[in-house]
GROMACS .gro file of C-alpha atoms in nm:
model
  414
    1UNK     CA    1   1.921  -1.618  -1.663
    2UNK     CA    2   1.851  -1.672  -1.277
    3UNK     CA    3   1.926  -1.441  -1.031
    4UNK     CA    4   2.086  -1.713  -0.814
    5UNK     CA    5   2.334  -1.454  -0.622
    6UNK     CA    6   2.071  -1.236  -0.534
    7UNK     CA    7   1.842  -1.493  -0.401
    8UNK     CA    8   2.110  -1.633  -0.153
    9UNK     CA    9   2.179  -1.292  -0.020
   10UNK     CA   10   1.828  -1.278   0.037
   11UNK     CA   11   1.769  -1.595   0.176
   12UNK     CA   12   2.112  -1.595   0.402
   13UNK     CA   13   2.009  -1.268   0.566
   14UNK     CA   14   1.614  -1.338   0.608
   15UNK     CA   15   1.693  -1.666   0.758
   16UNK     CA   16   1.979  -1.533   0.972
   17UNK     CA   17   1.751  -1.290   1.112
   18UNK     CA   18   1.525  -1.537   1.182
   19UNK     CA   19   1.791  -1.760   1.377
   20UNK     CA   20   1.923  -1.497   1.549
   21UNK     CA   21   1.610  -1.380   1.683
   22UNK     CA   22   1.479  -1.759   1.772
   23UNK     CA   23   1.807  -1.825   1.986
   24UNK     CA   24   1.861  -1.481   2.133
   25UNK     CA   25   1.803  -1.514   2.465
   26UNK     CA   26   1.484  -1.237   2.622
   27UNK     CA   27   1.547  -1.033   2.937
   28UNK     CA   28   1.302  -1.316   3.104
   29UNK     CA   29   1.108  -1.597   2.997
   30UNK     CA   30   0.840  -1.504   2.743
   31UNK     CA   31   0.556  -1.676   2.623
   32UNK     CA   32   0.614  -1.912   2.304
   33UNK     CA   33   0.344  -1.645   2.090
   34UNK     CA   34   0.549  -1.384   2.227
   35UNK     CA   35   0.862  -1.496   2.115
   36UNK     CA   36   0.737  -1.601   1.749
   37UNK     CA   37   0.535  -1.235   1.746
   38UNK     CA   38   0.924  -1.104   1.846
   39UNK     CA   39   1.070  -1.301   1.563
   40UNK     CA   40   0.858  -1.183   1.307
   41UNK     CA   41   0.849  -0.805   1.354
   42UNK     CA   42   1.243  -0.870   1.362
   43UNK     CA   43   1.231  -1.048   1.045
   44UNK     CA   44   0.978  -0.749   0.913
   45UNK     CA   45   1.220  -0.511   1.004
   46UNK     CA   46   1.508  -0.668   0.796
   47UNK     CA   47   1.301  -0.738   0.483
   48UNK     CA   48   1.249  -0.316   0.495
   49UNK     CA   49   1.663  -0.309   0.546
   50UNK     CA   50   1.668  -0.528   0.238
   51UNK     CA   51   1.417  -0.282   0.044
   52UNK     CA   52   1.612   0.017   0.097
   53UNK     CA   53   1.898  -0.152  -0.004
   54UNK     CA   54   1.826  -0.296  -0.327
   55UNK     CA   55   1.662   0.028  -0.409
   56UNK     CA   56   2.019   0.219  -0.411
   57UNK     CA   57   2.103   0.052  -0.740
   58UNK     CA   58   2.428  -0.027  -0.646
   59UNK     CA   59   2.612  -0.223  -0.952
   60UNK     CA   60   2.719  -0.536  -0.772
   61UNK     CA   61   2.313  -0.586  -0.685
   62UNK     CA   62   2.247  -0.583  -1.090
   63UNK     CA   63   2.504  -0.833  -1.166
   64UNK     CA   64   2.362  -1.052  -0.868
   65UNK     CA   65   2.007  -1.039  -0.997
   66UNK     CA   66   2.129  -1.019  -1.324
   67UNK     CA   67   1.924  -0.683  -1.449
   68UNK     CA   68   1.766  -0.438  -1.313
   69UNK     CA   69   1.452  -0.543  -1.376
   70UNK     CA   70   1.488  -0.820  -1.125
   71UNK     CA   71   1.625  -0.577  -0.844
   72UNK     CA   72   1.300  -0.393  -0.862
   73UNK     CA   73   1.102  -0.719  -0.915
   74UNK     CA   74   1.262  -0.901  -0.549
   75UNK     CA   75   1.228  -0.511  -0.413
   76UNK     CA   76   0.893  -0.474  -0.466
   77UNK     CA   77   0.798  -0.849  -0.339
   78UNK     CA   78   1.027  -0.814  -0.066
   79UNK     CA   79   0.809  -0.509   0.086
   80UNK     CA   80   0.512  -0.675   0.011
   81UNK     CA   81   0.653  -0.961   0.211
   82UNK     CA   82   0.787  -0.724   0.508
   83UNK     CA   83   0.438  -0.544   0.541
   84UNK     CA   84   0.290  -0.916   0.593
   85UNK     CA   85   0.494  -1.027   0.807
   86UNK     CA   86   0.463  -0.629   1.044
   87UNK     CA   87   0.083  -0.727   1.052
   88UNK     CA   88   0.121  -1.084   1.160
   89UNK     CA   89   0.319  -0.937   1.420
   90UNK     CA   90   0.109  -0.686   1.533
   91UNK     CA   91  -0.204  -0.953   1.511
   92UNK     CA   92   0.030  -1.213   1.753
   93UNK     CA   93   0.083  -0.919   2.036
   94UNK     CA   94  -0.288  -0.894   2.023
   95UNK     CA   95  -0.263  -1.261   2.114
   96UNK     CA   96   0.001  -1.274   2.397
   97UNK     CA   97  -0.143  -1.314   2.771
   98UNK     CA   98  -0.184  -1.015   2.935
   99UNK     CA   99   0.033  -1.167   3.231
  100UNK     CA  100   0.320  -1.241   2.925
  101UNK     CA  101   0.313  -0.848   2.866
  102UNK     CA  102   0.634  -0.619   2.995
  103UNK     CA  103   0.540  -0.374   3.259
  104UNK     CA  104   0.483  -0.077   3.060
  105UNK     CA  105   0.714   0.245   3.127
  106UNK     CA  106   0.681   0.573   2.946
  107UNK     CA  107   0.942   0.512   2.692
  108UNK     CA  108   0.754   0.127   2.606
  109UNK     CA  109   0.448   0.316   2.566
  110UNK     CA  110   0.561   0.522   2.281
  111UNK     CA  111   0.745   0.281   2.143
  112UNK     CA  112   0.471   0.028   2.113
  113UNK     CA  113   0.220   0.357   2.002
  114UNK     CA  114   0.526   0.452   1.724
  115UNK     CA  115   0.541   0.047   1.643
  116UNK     CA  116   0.124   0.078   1.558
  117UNK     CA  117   0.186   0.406   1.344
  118UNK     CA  118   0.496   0.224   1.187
  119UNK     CA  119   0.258  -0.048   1.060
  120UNK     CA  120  -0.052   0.203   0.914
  121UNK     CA  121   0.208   0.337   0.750
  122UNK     CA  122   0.361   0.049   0.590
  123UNK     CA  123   0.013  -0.038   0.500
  124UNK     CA  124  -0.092   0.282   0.308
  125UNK     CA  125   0.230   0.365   0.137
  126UNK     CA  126   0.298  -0.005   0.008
  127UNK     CA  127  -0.083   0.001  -0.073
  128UNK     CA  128  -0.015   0.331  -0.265
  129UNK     CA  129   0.313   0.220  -0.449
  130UNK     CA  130   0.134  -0.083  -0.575
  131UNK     CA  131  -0.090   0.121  -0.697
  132UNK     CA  132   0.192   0.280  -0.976
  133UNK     CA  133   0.009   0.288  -1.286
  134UNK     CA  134  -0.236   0.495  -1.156
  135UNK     CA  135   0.005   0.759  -1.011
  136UNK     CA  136   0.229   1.013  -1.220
  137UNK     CA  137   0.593   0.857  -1.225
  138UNK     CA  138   0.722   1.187  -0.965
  139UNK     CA  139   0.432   1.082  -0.728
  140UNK     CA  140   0.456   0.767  -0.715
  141UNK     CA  141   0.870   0.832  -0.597
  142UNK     CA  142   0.761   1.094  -0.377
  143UNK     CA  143   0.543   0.815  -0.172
  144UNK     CA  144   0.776   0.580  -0.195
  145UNK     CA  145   1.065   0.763  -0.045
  146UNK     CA  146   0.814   0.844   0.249
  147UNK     CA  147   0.884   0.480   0.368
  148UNK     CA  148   1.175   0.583   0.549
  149UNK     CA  149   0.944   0.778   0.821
  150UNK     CA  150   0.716   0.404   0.918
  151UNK     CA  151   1.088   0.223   0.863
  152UNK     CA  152   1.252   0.471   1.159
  153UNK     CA  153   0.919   0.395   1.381
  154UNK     CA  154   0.990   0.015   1.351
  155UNK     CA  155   1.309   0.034   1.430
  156UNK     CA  156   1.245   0.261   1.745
  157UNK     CA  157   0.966   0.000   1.819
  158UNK     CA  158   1.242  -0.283   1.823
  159UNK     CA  159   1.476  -0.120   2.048
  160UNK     CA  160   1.256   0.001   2.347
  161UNK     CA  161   0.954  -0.214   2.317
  162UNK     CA  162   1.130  -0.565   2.275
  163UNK     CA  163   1.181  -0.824   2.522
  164UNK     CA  164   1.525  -0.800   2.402
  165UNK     CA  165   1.825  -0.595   2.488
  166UNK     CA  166   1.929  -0.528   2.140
  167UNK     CA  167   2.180  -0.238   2.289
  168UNK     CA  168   2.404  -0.523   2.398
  169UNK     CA  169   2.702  -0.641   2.193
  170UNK     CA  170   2.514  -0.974   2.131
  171UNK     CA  171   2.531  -1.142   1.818
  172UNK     CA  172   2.135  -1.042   1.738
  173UNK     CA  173   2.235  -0.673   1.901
  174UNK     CA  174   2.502  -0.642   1.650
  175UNK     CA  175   2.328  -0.792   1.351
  176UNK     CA  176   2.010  -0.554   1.454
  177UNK     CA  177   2.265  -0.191   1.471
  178UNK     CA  178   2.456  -0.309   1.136
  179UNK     CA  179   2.127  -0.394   0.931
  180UNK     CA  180   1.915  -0.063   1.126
  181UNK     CA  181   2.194   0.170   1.032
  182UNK     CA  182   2.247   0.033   0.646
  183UNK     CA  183   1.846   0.010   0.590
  184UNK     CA  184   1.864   0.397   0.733
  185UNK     CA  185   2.141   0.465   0.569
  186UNK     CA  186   2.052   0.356   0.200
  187UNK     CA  187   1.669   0.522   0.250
  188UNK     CA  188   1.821   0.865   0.373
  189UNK     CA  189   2.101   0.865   0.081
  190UNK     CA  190   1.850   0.790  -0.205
  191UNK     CA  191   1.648   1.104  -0.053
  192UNK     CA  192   1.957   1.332  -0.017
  193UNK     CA  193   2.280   1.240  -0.221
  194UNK     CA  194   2.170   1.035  -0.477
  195UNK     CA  195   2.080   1.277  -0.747
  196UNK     CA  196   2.442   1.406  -0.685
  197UNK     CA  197   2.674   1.169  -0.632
  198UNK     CA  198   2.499   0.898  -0.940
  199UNK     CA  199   2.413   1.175  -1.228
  200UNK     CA  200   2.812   1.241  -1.212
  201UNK     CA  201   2.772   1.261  -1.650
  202UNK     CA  202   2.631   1.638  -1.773
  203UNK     CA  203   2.577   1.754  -2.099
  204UNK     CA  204   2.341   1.871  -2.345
  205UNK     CA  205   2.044   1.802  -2.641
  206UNK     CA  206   2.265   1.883  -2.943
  207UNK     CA  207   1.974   1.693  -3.186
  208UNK     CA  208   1.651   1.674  -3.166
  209UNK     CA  209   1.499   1.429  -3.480
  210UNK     CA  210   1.079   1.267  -3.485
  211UNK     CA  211   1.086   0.973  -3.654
  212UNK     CA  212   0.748   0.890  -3.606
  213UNK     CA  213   0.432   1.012  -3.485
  214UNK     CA  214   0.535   0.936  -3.122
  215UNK     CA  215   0.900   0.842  -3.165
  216UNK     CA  216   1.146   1.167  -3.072
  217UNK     CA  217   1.535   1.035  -3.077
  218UNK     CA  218   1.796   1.275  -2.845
  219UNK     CA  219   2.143   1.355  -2.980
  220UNK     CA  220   2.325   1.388  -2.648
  221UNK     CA  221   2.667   1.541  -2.624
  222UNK     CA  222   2.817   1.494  -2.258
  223UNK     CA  223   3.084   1.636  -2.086
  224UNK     CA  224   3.271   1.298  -2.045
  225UNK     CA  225   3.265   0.964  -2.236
  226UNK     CA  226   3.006   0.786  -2.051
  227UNK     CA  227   3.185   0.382  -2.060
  228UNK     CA  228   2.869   0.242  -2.200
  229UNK     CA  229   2.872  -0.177  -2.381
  230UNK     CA  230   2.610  -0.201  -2.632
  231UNK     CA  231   2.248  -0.323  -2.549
  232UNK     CA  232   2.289  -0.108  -2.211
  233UNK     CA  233   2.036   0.178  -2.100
  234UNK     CA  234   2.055   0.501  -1.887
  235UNK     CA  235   1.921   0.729  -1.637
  236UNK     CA  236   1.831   1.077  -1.761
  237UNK     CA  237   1.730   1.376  -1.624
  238UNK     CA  238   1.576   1.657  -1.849
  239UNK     CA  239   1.653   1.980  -1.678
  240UNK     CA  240   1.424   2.162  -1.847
  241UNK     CA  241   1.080   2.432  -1.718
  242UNK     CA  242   0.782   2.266  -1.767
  243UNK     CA  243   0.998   1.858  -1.777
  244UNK     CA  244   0.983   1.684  -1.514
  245UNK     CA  245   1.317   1.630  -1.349
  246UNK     CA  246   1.276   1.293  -1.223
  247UNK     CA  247   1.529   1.028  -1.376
  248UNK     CA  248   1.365   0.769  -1.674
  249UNK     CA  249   1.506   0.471  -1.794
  250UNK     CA  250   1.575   0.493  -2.184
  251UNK     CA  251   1.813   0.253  -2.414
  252UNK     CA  252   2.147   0.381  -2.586
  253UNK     CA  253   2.056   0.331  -2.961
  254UNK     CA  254   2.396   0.469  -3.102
  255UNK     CA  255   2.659   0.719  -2.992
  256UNK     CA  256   2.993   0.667  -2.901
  257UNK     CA  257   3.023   0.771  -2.534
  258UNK     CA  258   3.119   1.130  -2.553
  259UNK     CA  259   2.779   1.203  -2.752
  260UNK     CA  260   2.517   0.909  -2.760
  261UNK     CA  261   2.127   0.894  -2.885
  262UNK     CA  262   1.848   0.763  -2.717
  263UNK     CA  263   1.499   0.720  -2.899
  264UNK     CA  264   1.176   0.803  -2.666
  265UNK     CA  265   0.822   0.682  -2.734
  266UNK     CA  266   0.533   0.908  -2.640
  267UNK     CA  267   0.382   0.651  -2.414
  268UNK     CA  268   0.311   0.856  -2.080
  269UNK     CA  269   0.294   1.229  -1.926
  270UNK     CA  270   0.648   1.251  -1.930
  271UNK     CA  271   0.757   1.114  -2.255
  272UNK     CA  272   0.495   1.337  -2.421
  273UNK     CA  273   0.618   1.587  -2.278
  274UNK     CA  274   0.941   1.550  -2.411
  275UNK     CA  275   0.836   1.484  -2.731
  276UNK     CA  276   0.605   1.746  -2.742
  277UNK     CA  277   0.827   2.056  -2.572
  278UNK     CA  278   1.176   1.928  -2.552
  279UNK     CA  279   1.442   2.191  -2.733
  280UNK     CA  280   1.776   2.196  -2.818
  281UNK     CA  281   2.068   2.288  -2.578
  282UNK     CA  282   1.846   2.176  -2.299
  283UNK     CA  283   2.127   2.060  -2.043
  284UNK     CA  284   2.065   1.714  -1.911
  285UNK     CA  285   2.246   1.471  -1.699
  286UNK     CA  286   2.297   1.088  -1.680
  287UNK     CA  287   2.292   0.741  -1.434
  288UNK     CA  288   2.449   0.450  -1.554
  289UNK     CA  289   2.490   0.240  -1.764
  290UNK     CA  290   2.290  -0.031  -1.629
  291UNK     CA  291   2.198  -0.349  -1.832
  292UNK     CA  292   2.323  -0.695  -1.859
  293UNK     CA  293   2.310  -0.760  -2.236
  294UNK     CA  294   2.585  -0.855  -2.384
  295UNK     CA  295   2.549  -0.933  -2.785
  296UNK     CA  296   2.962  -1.023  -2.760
  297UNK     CA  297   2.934  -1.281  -2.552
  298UNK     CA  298   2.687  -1.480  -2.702
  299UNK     CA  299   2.687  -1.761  -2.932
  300UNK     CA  300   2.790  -1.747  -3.293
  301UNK     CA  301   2.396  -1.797  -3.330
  302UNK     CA  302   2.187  -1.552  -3.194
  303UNK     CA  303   1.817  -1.490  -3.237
  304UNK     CA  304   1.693  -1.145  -3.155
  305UNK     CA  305   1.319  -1.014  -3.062
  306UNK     CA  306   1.261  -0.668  -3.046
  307UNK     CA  307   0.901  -0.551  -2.929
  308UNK     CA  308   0.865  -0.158  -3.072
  309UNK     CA  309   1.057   0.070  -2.913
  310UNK     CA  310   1.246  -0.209  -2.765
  311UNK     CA  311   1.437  -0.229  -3.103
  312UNK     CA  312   1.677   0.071  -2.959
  313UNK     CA  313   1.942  -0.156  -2.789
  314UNK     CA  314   1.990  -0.357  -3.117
  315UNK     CA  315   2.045  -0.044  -3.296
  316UNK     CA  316   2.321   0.019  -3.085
  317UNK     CA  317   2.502  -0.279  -3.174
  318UNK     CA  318   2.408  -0.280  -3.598
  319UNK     CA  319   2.502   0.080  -3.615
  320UNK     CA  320   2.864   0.001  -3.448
  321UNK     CA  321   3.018  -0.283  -3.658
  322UNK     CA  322   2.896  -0.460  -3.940
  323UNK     CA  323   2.778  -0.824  -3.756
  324UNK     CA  324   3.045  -1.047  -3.731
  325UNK     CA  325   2.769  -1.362  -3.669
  326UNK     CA  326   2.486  -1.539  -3.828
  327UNK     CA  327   2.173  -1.301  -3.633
  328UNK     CA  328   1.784  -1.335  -3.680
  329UNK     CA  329   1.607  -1.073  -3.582
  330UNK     CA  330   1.200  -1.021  -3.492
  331UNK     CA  331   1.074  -0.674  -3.504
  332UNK     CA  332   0.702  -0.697  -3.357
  333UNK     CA  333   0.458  -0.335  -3.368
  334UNK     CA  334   0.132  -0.226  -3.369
  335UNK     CA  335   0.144   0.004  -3.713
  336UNK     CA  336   0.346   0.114  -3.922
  337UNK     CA  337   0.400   0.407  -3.759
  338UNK     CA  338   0.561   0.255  -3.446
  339UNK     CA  339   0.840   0.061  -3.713
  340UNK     CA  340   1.093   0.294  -3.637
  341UNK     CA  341   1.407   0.233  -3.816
  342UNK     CA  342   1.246   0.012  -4.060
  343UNK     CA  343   1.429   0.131  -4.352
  344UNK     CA  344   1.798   0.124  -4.152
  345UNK     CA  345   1.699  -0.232  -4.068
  346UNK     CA  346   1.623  -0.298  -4.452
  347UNK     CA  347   1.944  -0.178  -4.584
  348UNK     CA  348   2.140  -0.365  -4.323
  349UNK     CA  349   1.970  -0.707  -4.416
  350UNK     CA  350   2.085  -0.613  -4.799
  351UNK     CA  351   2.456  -0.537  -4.697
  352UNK     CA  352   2.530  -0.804  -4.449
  353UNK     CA  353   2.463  -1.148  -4.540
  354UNK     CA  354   2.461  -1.284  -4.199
  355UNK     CA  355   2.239  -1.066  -4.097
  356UNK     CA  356   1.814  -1.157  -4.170
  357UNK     CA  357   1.505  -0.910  -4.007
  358UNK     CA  358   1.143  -1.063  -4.019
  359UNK     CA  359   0.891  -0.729  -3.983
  360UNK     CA  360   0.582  -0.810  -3.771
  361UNK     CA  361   0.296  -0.561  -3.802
  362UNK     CA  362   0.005  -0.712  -3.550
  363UNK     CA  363  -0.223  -0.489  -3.694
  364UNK     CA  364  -0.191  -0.708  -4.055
  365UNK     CA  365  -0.063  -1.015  -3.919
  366UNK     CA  366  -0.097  -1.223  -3.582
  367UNK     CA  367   0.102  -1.209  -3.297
  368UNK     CA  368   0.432  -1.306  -3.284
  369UNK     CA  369   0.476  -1.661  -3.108
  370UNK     CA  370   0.738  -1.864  -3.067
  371UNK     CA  371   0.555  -2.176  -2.958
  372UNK     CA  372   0.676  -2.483  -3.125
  373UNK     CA  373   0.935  -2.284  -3.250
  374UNK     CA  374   1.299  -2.472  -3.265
  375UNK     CA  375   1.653  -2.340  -3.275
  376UNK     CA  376   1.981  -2.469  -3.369
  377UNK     CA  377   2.131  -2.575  -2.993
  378UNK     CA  378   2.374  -2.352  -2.847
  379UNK     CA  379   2.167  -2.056  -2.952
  380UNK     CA  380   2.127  -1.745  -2.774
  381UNK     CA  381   1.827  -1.492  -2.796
  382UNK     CA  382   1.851  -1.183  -2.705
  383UNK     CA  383   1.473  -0.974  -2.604
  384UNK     CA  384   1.364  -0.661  -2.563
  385UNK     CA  385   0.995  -0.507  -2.522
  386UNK     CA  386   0.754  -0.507  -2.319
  387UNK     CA  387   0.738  -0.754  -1.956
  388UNK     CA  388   0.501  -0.904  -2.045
  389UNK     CA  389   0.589  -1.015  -2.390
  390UNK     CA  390   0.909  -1.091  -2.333
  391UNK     CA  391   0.850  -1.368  -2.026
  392UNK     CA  392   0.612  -1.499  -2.250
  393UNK     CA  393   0.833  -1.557  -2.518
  394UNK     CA  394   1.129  -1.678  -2.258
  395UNK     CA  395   0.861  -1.965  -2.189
  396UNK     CA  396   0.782  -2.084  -2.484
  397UNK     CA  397   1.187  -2.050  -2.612
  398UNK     CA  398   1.271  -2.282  -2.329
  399UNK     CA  399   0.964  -2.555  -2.313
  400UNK     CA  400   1.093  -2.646  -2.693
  401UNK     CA  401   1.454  -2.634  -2.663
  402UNK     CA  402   1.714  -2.741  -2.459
  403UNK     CA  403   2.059  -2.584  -2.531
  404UNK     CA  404   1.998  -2.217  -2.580
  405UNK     CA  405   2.035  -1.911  -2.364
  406UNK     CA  406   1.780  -1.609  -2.285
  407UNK     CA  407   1.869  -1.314  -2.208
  408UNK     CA  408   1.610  -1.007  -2.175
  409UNK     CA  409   1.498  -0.657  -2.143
  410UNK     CA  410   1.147  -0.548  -2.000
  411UNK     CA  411   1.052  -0.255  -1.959
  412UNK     CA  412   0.900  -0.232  -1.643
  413UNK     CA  413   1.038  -0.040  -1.419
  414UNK     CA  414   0.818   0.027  -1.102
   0.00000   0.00000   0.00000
């Protein structure tokens, strides 16, 4: 599915920055590199509006982008895009005459020296947050969050170094305050309220159950019925010594909204952690839910693809209501020991005659692929796994055939 709502919003406010800014009119005549250097730190400056903003998770933004995944994907692109476009500005002031240059008073000065700091730090912390894998997940939030400080320089930078009188009521002035003070606004409430005002669902670890070497499923029991649809995932935070508190992502694979289970895989510090140390009554508290699959709206046809742990949404649905359509399902792991719920699967296939599970072990068998596959039109497949695997799959689904839809999970998250 494309994100077409999202990319408008985008598009409409980047280029209406950029229009506003081209027929603003300066305090005096500038230069014509001037005035493109002035256009481009303005555009810089509400690309970083647009960062913040997306990163507030707000549920309107998922639908738009349709996922998550893709809020985080045009979030993360979008700052690399802003921190170009800061430099290119910074290299084009380099470039404007010296007689082109506004006489210089002490509040200029530190504007322009703030606007300079503003950019280094654009440049390391992007530099750092790119550099995720290689960071432990409550790091890697702690420098991204520090974008606010280089965000609040810019925006000083715009007001009292610009050949512009953005304090006027002028249609870039406005645009400039309403943008400024929501980009501020979003950075400054993920640092302070979020953690309150999202995890609004409490409760605790009433079951603790390995089903695998490095598979540990949660029995959660909450204070409230969380309104979750099958196929969706939450936020939750482990309030436990020695856990770290920082939310994760992790699919609903059963439960019925006043107590639901999620199954972990020991795949980082903080999911071995859990699976290592986590005990029972440890109280926890939830975001969401967030996700756009919906196995109820799809065709009468559906193929599904789980890739390990990414079997945990299906489960959700199976474990619910015997099927009610004619469902294929792929199950690709590495090992036996990462086929969690093989035997549940098994028994379902017996019991429900619509219902057909094809095991893939890639460490007997080759890769799953799906090129030259065909479906029956007005299919729908449902993925969920790994990025990676899935886009690949999404290609090679839609180079052979025509009238299906594909709908998706990754897992990536940063």
């Amino acid at each position: 599915m494309k994100s077409i709502k999202g990319i408008l919003f985008i598009i409409l406010i980047m280029s209406s920055s950029a229009l506003l800014w081209y027929f603003a009119t300066p305090i005096e005549s500038i230069q014509a590199v001037n005035r493109l250097s002035h256009i481009i730190g303005g555009m810089a400056i509400t690309g970083f509006f647009l960062v913040f903003l997306l990163a507030t998770r707000m549920k309107f933004f998922e639908r738009w982008f349709h996922g998550l995944e893709n809020v985080y994907f045009y979030h993360k692109y979008l700052a690399i895009l802003s921190l170009v476009l800061v430099v290119i500005h910074g290299q084009l002031q380099g470039l404007v005459p010296h007689w082109d240059k506004v006489q210089r008073t002490s509040l200029s000065e530190f504007a322009k020296e703030l606007g300079s700091l503003g950019q280094y730090g654009f440049i390391a912390l992007i530099l750092i947050a790119l550099l995720a894998k290689f960071l432990k997940y409550e790091h890697w939030r702690i420098f991204h969050r520090l974008l606010l400080i280089p965000y609040t320089f810019g925006i000083y930078h715009a007001y009292f170094s610009s050949r512009y009188d953005l304090l006027q009521p002028t249609p870039l002035g406005i645009f400039t305050a309403i943008t400024a003070t929501i980009g501020f606004m979003s950075a400054l409430y993920m640092l302070t309220m979020y953690q309150d005002m999202f995890f609004k669902y409490n409760g605790n670890i009433t079951g603790i159950k390995k089903i695998g070497p490095n598979v540990i499923e949660l029995e959660i029991t909450l204070d409230k019925t969380i309104p979750y649809r099958h196929g969706q995932f939450i936020f939750i935070k482990i309030l436990q010594d020695g856990i770290e508190k920082a939310p994760h992502p992790f699919s609903i694979s059963g439960g019925d909204g006043k107590k639901v289970f999620v199954s972990i895989k020991a795949l980082g510090d903080f999911t071995k952690k859990v699976y290592d140390s986590v005990q029972l009554n440890t109280p926890v508290a939830l975001d969401g839910p967030y996700g756009h699959l919906n196995f109820e709206k799809g065709t009468q046809q559906q193929v599904w693809i789980a890739g390990g742990i990414g079997i945990t949404p299906f489960l959700s649905y199976l474990q619910s209501q015997p099927v009610d359509r004619d469902i294929e399902l792929f199950y690709t792991y590495h090992g036996q020991d990462n086929a969690i719920y093989k035997e549940f699967l098994q028994e379902y296939a017996k019991t429900n005659q619509q219902f057909k599970v094809n095991f893939i072990d890639t460490t007997q068998m080759d890769r799953l692929s799906f090129e030259n596959f065909s479906v029956q039109a007005h299919t729908t497949i449902f993925m969920c796994g790994p990025e990676k695997m899935v886009k690949r799959f999404a290609k090679q689904f839609k180079s052979y055939n025509r009238d299906i839809n594909v709908d998706f999970e990754a897992f990536k998250f940063k």
